[in-house]
Amino acid sequence: MRYEPYIQYRLSQGDRPEWIQTSLMVYNYSGVLYILRTFNDTIVEFRLKKERDYIRSNVQVTLYNVSISTTLPKDISPPVFWNESEVIETEVENSHDLGFEDWKWYRFHVKKVVISGEYLIRVKDYHVIKGNMDYGHTMLFDDPANPLNKGNSFSLYPISIKIQDARIDNERVLKGRYTKFYPPTKTVVTGAYALNITQPFGKGYNILSILMGTLIYTFDASDGKLIATYNDGPDLWAVGILDAQFTDEYGQYKMEVEHEESYASGLVLRSFKIARENVKGEVSFNKPIAKAAYLFYASLVLLGLGLVLNIKASDKRGGD
């Protein structure tokens, strides 16, 4: 959720209001790439259901107070994935970017946006499958019986990345705004990667350049469920979210202002529910009828883990 004391702190440090976001995403809708900046709450739910050799995952991303922007050739109109009744403001301008003067800039300020999608998780290796594409290992959980380890392949498409480090913490209690995550926890860090995302028309307008990205996930080591991450992964790529950056504003405030390093930031698990009432004992993804809800928040700097994600967002609209 949006946390006003954190926003006021950032403003006091000289930041502009449009720099303080709860999520920043690049979304592919009908072949057109959009940048989504969310300034109020961002809520993501995954509903999981076992179907023989697969787990079917339905994901819904709900964004409040969103700036949606894109740059397109003048003969292509932006397809709409939001409810027109939610639009507060629309801006259209001719592009001033060198080599793209015949393109147009679009920005839509929308009260609420919902993105939904579906994909499969293959049980034998927990890979994300959509159509004939294997995106790599799910970001939603780590199988304690066959855990992710250093050197393992993590993602396959659209980028191939291996795991650089996997560490168990048996001491620290990790705090969220509404809950505590008790040890053991496990943090998985991938190797660095570079990625350019361009609008797929003509010579391609640069939407986002990741110069040296790193994927970081923290799991509950006892049952494997994801409890925090700063970024996207195969589960979001499969539904068209090509890049995402998240910040828990409450956790970020605790770390930056109150210097309490025990708080989780990024995407933080808010609730995890098993649909069957007769499930007993330890909650596990091996009992897979479940719903997990996360709050997503955006940041360019990974604080608390001591790791830096170097990302350059190439949006020529001056922060729109």
Short mmCIF file of C-alpha atoms in Angstrom, two decimals:
data_model
loop_
_atom_site.label_atom_id
_atom_site.label_comp_id
_atom_site.label_asym_id
_atom_site.label_seq_id
_atom_site.Cartn_x
_atom_site.Cartn_y
_atom_site.Cartn_z
CA MET A 1 0.00 0.00 0.00
CA ARG A 2 0.92 3.65 -0.37
CA TYR A 3 2.55 4.95 2.81
CA GLU A 4 2.29 8.72 3.17
CA PRO A 5 5.19 9.22 5.66
CA TYR A 6 7.55 7.60 3.14
CA ILE A 7 6.29 9.89 0.36
CA GLN A 8 6.79 12.97 2.55
CA TYR A 9 10.29 11.76 3.43
CA ARG A 10 11.20 11.32 -0.23
CA LEU A 11 9.83 14.77 -1.10
CA SER A 12 11.90 16.27 1.73
CA GLN A 13 14.98 14.74 0.10
CA GLY A 14 14.28 16.61 -3.13
CA ASP A 15 12.50 13.88 -5.11
CA ARG A 16 9.70 14.80 -7.49
CA PRO A 17 6.23 13.30 -6.82
CA GLU A 18 6.25 11.33 -10.10
CA TRP A 19 9.42 9.51 -8.98
CA ILE A 20 7.66 7.97 -5.98
CA GLN A 21 5.77 4.95 -7.26
CA THR A 22 4.39 1.74 -5.79
CA SER A 23 5.11 -0.16 -9.00
CA LEU A 24 6.77 0.37 -12.35
CA MET A 25 5.98 -2.13 -15.10
CA VAL A 26 6.46 -2.69 -18.80
CA TYR A 27 3.36 -4.45 -20.13
CA ASN A 28 2.84 -6.05 -23.55
CA TYR A 29 -0.78 -5.81 -24.63
CA SER A 30 -1.69 -6.96 -28.15
CA GLY A 31 1.87 -6.40 -29.31
CA VAL A 32 2.09 -2.82 -27.99
CA LEU A 33 4.39 -2.04 -25.05
CA TYR A 34 3.22 0.26 -22.27
CA ILE A 35 4.94 1.73 -19.22
CA LEU A 36 2.70 1.64 -16.13
CA ARG A 37 3.57 3.78 -13.12
CA THR A 38 1.37 3.24 -10.06
CA PHE A 39 1.15 5.89 -7.35
CA ASN A 40 -1.37 4.29 -5.01
CA ASP A 41 -1.90 0.65 -4.03
CA THR A 42 -0.76 -2.26 -6.20
CA ILE A 43 -2.28 -5.64 -5.37
CA VAL A 44 -1.41 -8.95 -7.04
CA GLU A 45 -3.19 -12.25 -6.44
CA PHE A 46 -2.19 -15.72 -7.63
CA ARG A 47 -4.83 -18.46 -7.47
CA LEU A 48 -3.29 -21.94 -7.81
CA LYS A 49 -5.08 -25.20 -8.56
CA LYS A 50 -3.57 -28.66 -9.12
CA GLU A 51 -4.51 -30.31 -12.43
CA ARG A 52 -2.72 -33.68 -12.80
CA ASP A 53 0.87 -32.90 -13.83
CA TYR A 54 0.42 -29.12 -13.68
CA ILE A 55 -0.65 -26.34 -11.37
CA ARG A 56 -2.91 -23.82 -13.08
CA SER A 57 -2.11 -20.27 -11.98
CA ASN A 58 -4.52 -17.38 -12.46
CA VAL A 59 -2.98 -14.00 -11.72
CA GLN A 60 -4.73 -10.68 -11.27
CA VAL A 61 -2.85 -7.38 -10.94
CA THR A 62 -4.89 -4.42 -9.65
CA LEU A 63 -3.36 -0.93 -9.84
CA TYR A 64 -4.73 2.29 -8.40
CA ASN A 65 -3.86 5.79 -9.67
CA VAL A 66 -1.86 4.79 -12.73
CA SER A 67 0.05 6.66 -15.43
CA ILE A 68 0.04 4.60 -18.66
CA SER A 69 2.39 5.79 -21.39
CA THR A 70 3.57 4.56 -24.77
CA THR A 71 5.24 5.81 -27.95
CA LEU A 72 3.93 4.60 -31.32
CA PRO A 73 4.11 5.34 -35.05
CA LYS A 74 1.47 7.91 -35.98
CA ASP A 75 -0.56 5.38 -37.99
CA ILE A 76 -0.97 2.97 -35.04
CA SER A 77 -3.55 3.65 -32.33
CA PRO A 78 -2.86 2.32 -28.80
CA PRO A 79 -5.12 -0.65 -27.96
CA VAL A 80 -7.03 -0.14 -24.72
CA PHE A 81 -6.79 -2.63 -21.83
CA TRP A 82 -8.26 -0.32 -19.17
CA ASN A 83 -11.85 0.75 -18.50
CA GLU A 84 -12.46 4.03 -20.34
CA SER A 85 -14.75 5.19 -17.51
CA GLU A 86 -11.71 5.16 -15.18
CA VAL A 87 -9.70 7.62 -17.31
CA ILE A 88 -8.98 10.95 -15.61
CA GLU A 89 -6.80 12.57 -18.27
CA THR A 90 -5.47 11.82 -21.76
CA GLU A 91 -2.46 13.46 -23.43
CA VAL A 92 -1.26 12.98 -27.02
CA GLU A 93 1.78 14.78 -28.44
CA ASN A 94 4.05 14.52 -31.44
CA SER A 95 7.35 12.88 -30.53
CA HIS A 96 10.42 15.08 -30.27
CA ASP A 97 12.88 12.19 -30.11
CA LEU A 98 15.61 12.15 -32.73
CA GLY A 99 14.68 9.69 -35.47
CA PHE A 100 11.14 9.26 -34.15
CA GLU A 101 9.65 12.65 -35.09
CA ASP A 102 6.86 10.90 -37.02
CA TRP A 103 5.79 8.95 -33.91
CA LYS A 104 3.41 10.06 -31.13
CA TRP A 105 3.60 10.10 -27.35
CA TYR A 106 0.54 8.92 -25.43
CA ARG A 107 -0.20 9.20 -21.72
CA PHE A 108 -3.36 8.14 -19.92
CA HIS A 109 -4.00 8.89 -16.25
CA VAL A 110 -6.34 6.16 -14.99
CA LYS A 111 -7.95 5.66 -11.57
CA LYS A 112 -7.84 1.84 -11.68
CA VAL A 113 -6.32 -0.79 -13.98
CA VAL A 114 -6.76 -4.58 -13.81
CA ILE A 115 -4.41 -6.96 -15.66
CA SER A 116 -5.15 -10.67 -15.59
CA GLY A 117 -3.68 -13.80 -17.15
CA GLU A 118 -3.22 -17.54 -16.83
CA TYR A 119 -0.36 -20.00 -17.22
CA LEU A 120 0.70 -23.46 -16.03
CA ILE A 121 3.39 -24.58 -13.59
CA ARG A 122 4.78 -28.03 -14.45
CA VAL A 123 4.92 -30.04 -11.24
CA LYS A 124 7.97 -32.19 -12.05
CA ASP A 125 10.33 -29.19 -12.24
CA TYR A 126 8.10 -26.20 -11.28
CA HIS A 127 8.68 -24.49 -14.63
CA VAL A 128 6.31 -21.83 -15.95
CA ILE A 129 4.66 -22.96 -19.19
CA LYS A 130 2.50 -20.82 -21.52
CA GLY A 131 1.59 -22.36 -24.86
CA ASN A 132 4.75 -24.04 -26.14
CA MET A 133 7.05 -21.68 -24.22
CA ASP A 134 9.06 -22.66 -21.14
CA TYR A 135 9.92 -19.48 -19.23
CA GLY A 136 11.94 -21.18 -16.50
CA HIS A 137 11.41 -21.80 -12.79
CA THR A 138 8.41 -20.24 -11.06
CA MET A 139 9.17 -17.33 -8.75
CA LEU A 140 6.27 -18.26 -6.46
CA PHE A 141 7.94 -21.10 -4.59
CA ASP A 142 11.08 -23.14 -4.09
CA ASP A 143 10.60 -26.89 -3.64
CA PRO A 144 12.26 -27.88 -0.33
CA ALA A 145 12.67 -31.42 -1.68
CA ASN A 146 14.52 -30.18 -4.77
CA PRO A 147 15.72 -26.69 -3.80
CA LEU A 148 17.17 -23.97 -5.96
CA ASN A 149 20.94 -23.89 -5.55
CA LYS A 150 23.92 -21.97 -6.83
CA GLY A 151 24.63 -22.80 -10.47
CA ASN A 152 21.09 -23.98 -11.25
CA SER A 153 19.33 -22.54 -14.27
CA PHE A 154 16.53 -20.21 -13.22
CA SER A 155 15.00 -18.51 -16.26
CA LEU A 156 15.05 -19.62 -19.90
CA TYR A 157 12.97 -17.10 -21.88
CA PRO A 158 13.15 -14.23 -22.77
CA ILE A 159 16.46 -14.21 -20.88
CA SER A 160 18.58 -17.10 -19.70
CA ILE A 161 19.88 -16.63 -16.14
CA LYS A 162 21.53 -18.93 -13.60
CA ILE A 163 21.48 -18.69 -9.82
CA GLN A 164 24.55 -16.98 -8.40
CA ASP A 165 23.83 -17.44 -4.70
CA ALA A 166 21.35 -19.24 -2.43
CA ARG A 167 21.58 -18.71 1.33
CA ILE A 168 19.61 -19.94 4.35
CA ASP A 169 19.08 -17.57 7.29
CA ASN A 170 18.32 -19.44 10.53
CA GLU A 171 18.48 -16.40 12.78
CA ARG A 172 16.68 -13.31 11.52
CA VAL A 173 12.94 -12.65 11.83
CA LEU A 174 11.86 -10.81 8.68
CA LYS A 175 9.09 -8.30 9.30
CA GLY A 176 6.24 -7.16 7.09
CA ARG A 177 3.70 -4.47 7.88
CA TYR A 178 1.06 -7.01 8.92
CA THR A 179 3.05 -10.12 9.75
CA LYS A 180 6.40 -11.63 10.67
CA PHE A 181 8.29 -14.30 8.73
CA TYR A 182 10.19 -16.55 11.10
CA PRO A 183 13.39 -18.41 10.20
CA PRO A 184 14.50 -20.32 8.36
CA THR A 185 14.26 -18.10 5.30
CA LYS A 186 16.14 -18.54 2.04
CA THR A 187 17.32 -15.79 -0.34
CA VAL A 188 18.08 -16.67 -3.95
CA VAL A 189 20.09 -14.25 -6.10
CA THR A 190 20.55 -14.70 -9.83
CA GLY A 191 23.53 -13.70 -11.91
CA ALA A 192 23.54 -10.32 -13.62
CA TYR A 193 21.89 -9.83 -16.99
CA ALA A 194 21.36 -7.08 -19.55
CA LEU A 195 18.12 -6.52 -21.44
CA ASN A 196 16.77 -3.98 -23.92
CA ILE A 197 13.01 -3.67 -24.41
CA THR A 198 11.94 -1.86 -27.58
CA GLN A 199 8.60 -1.04 -29.18
CA PRO A 200 8.32 -3.64 -31.98
CA PHE A 201 7.55 -1.29 -34.86
CA GLY A 202 9.93 0.02 -37.52
CA LYS A 203 13.39 0.50 -36.08
CA GLY A 204 12.05 0.08 -32.54
CA TYR A 205 11.65 2.80 -29.91
CA ASN A 206 13.60 2.05 -26.72
CA ILE A 207 11.15 1.50 -23.85
CA LEU A 208 13.57 0.28 -21.17
CA SER A 209 17.27 -0.54 -20.91
CA ILE A 210 18.46 -2.77 -18.07
CA LEU A 211 22.22 -2.45 -17.98
CA MET A 212 22.90 -4.88 -15.13
CA GLY A 213 19.85 -6.51 -13.59
CA THR A 214 19.68 -9.05 -10.78
CA LEU A 215 16.66 -11.07 -9.67
CA ILE A 216 16.30 -11.56 -5.91
CA TYR A 217 13.75 -13.78 -4.16
CA THR A 218 13.27 -14.58 -0.47
CA PHE A 219 11.38 -17.79 0.39
CA ASP A 220 10.09 -19.40 3.55
CA ALA A 221 12.61 -22.24 3.68
CA SER A 222 10.26 -24.53 5.62
CA ASP A 223 7.56 -24.77 2.96
CA GLY A 224 9.06 -22.95 -0.02
CA LYS A 225 6.56 -20.14 -0.57
CA LEU A 226 7.76 -16.75 -1.78
CA ILE A 227 7.63 -14.09 0.92
CA ALA A 228 9.44 -11.13 -0.70
CA THR A 229 11.09 -9.98 -3.92
CA TYR A 230 11.98 -6.68 -5.55
CA ASN A 231 11.30 -7.70 -9.11
CA ASP A 232 9.48 -9.69 -11.75
CA GLY A 233 10.12 -13.23 -12.96
CA PRO A 234 8.79 -16.01 -15.22
CA ASP A 235 5.29 -15.96 -13.68
CA LEU A 236 4.79 -12.32 -14.69
CA TRP A 237 6.59 -12.63 -18.03
CA ALA A 238 4.10 -15.34 -19.02
CA VAL A 239 1.17 -12.89 -18.67
CA GLY A 240 2.83 -10.04 -20.60
CA ILE A 241 4.53 -8.10 -17.78
CA LEU A 242 8.01 -7.94 -19.28
CA ASP A 243 9.65 -6.00 -16.46
CA ALA A 244 8.56 -4.89 -13.01
CA GLN A 245 10.10 -3.06 -10.07
CA PHE A 246 8.42 -3.02 -6.66
CA THR A 247 8.86 -1.29 -3.30
CA ASP A 248 6.98 -1.79 -0.05
CA GLU A 249 6.75 1.84 1.02
CA TYR A 250 6.21 0.97 4.67
CA GLY A 251 9.20 -1.38 4.79
CA GLN A 252 11.28 1.12 2.84
CA TYR A 253 10.42 3.83 5.38
CA LYS A 254 11.44 1.56 8.24
CA MET A 255 14.80 0.87 6.60
CA GLU A 256 15.64 4.30 5.18
CA VAL A 257 14.29 6.56 7.92
CA GLU A 258 14.22 4.42 11.07
CA HIS A 259 17.19 2.23 10.05
CA GLU A 260 15.43 -1.02 10.95
CA GLU A 261 17.00 -3.52 8.55
CA SER A 262 14.76 -6.42 9.61
CA TYR A 263 11.88 -5.24 7.40
CA ALA A 264 11.08 -6.83 4.07
CA SER A 265 10.76 -4.57 1.05
CA GLY A 266 9.85 -5.01 -2.57
CA LEU A 267 6.95 -7.38 -3.17
CA VAL A 268 5.87 -8.61 0.27
CA LEU A 269 3.48 -11.49 0.93
CA ARG A 270 0.36 -10.26 2.65
CA SER A 271 -1.73 -13.45 2.86
CA PHE A 272 -1.62 -17.13 1.91
CA LYS A 273 -4.73 -19.28 2.10
CA ILE A 274 -5.50 -22.95 1.53
CA ALA A 275 -8.98 -23.51 0.12
CA ARG A 276 -9.46 -26.92 1.77
CA GLU A 277 -10.56 -26.65 5.37
CA ASN A 278 -9.31 -30.14 6.24
CA VAL A 279 -5.65 -29.44 5.47
CA LYS A 280 -3.60 -30.04 8.61
CA GLY A 281 -0.01 -29.46 9.57
CA GLU A 282 2.50 -27.40 7.65
CA VAL A 283 1.18 -25.36 4.74
CA SER A 284 2.96 -26.43 1.57
CA PHE A 285 2.69 -25.80 -2.14
CA ASN A 286 2.56 -29.59 -2.46
CA LYS A 287 -1.06 -29.08 -1.27
CA PRO A 288 -1.60 -26.75 -4.16
CA ILE A 289 -5.13 -25.33 -4.02
CA ALA A 290 -4.06 -21.96 -2.71
CA LYS A 291 -4.31 -18.22 -3.07
CA ALA A 292 -1.40 -15.90 -2.42
CA ALA A 293 -1.81 -12.13 -2.36
CA TYR A 294 1.08 -9.73 -2.59
CA LEU A 295 1.46 -6.00 -2.31
CA PHE A 296 3.83 -4.68 -4.99
CA TYR A 297 5.85 -1.50 -4.60
CA ALA A 298 8.45 0.14 -6.88
CA SER A 299 12.05 1.24 -6.27
CA LEU A 300 15.20 1.55 -8.35
CA VAL A 301 17.53 0.91 -5.43
CA LEU A 302 17.58 -2.39 -3.59
CA LEU A 303 18.02 -1.49 0.05
CA GLY A 304 18.42 -3.84 2.97
CA LEU A 305 19.99 -6.67 0.97
CA GLY A 306 23.04 -4.62 0.05
CA LEU A 307 22.62 -5.36 -3.65
CA VAL A 308 22.16 -2.76 -6.36
CA LEU A 309 19.99 -3.16 -9.42
CA ASN A 310 21.24 -0.78 -12.09
CA ILE A 311 18.30 0.10 -14.26
CA LYS A 312 17.95 2.95 -16.73
CA ALA A 313 14.38 3.72 -17.73
CA SER A 314 14.44 5.31 -21.17
CA ASP A 315 11.20 7.29 -21.20
CA LYS A 316 11.62 10.57 -23.02
CA ARG A 317 8.49 12.16 -21.54
CA GLY A 318 10.25 13.73 -18.59
CA GLY A 319 8.73 11.51 -15.91
CA ASP A 320 5.22 11.04 -17.38
#
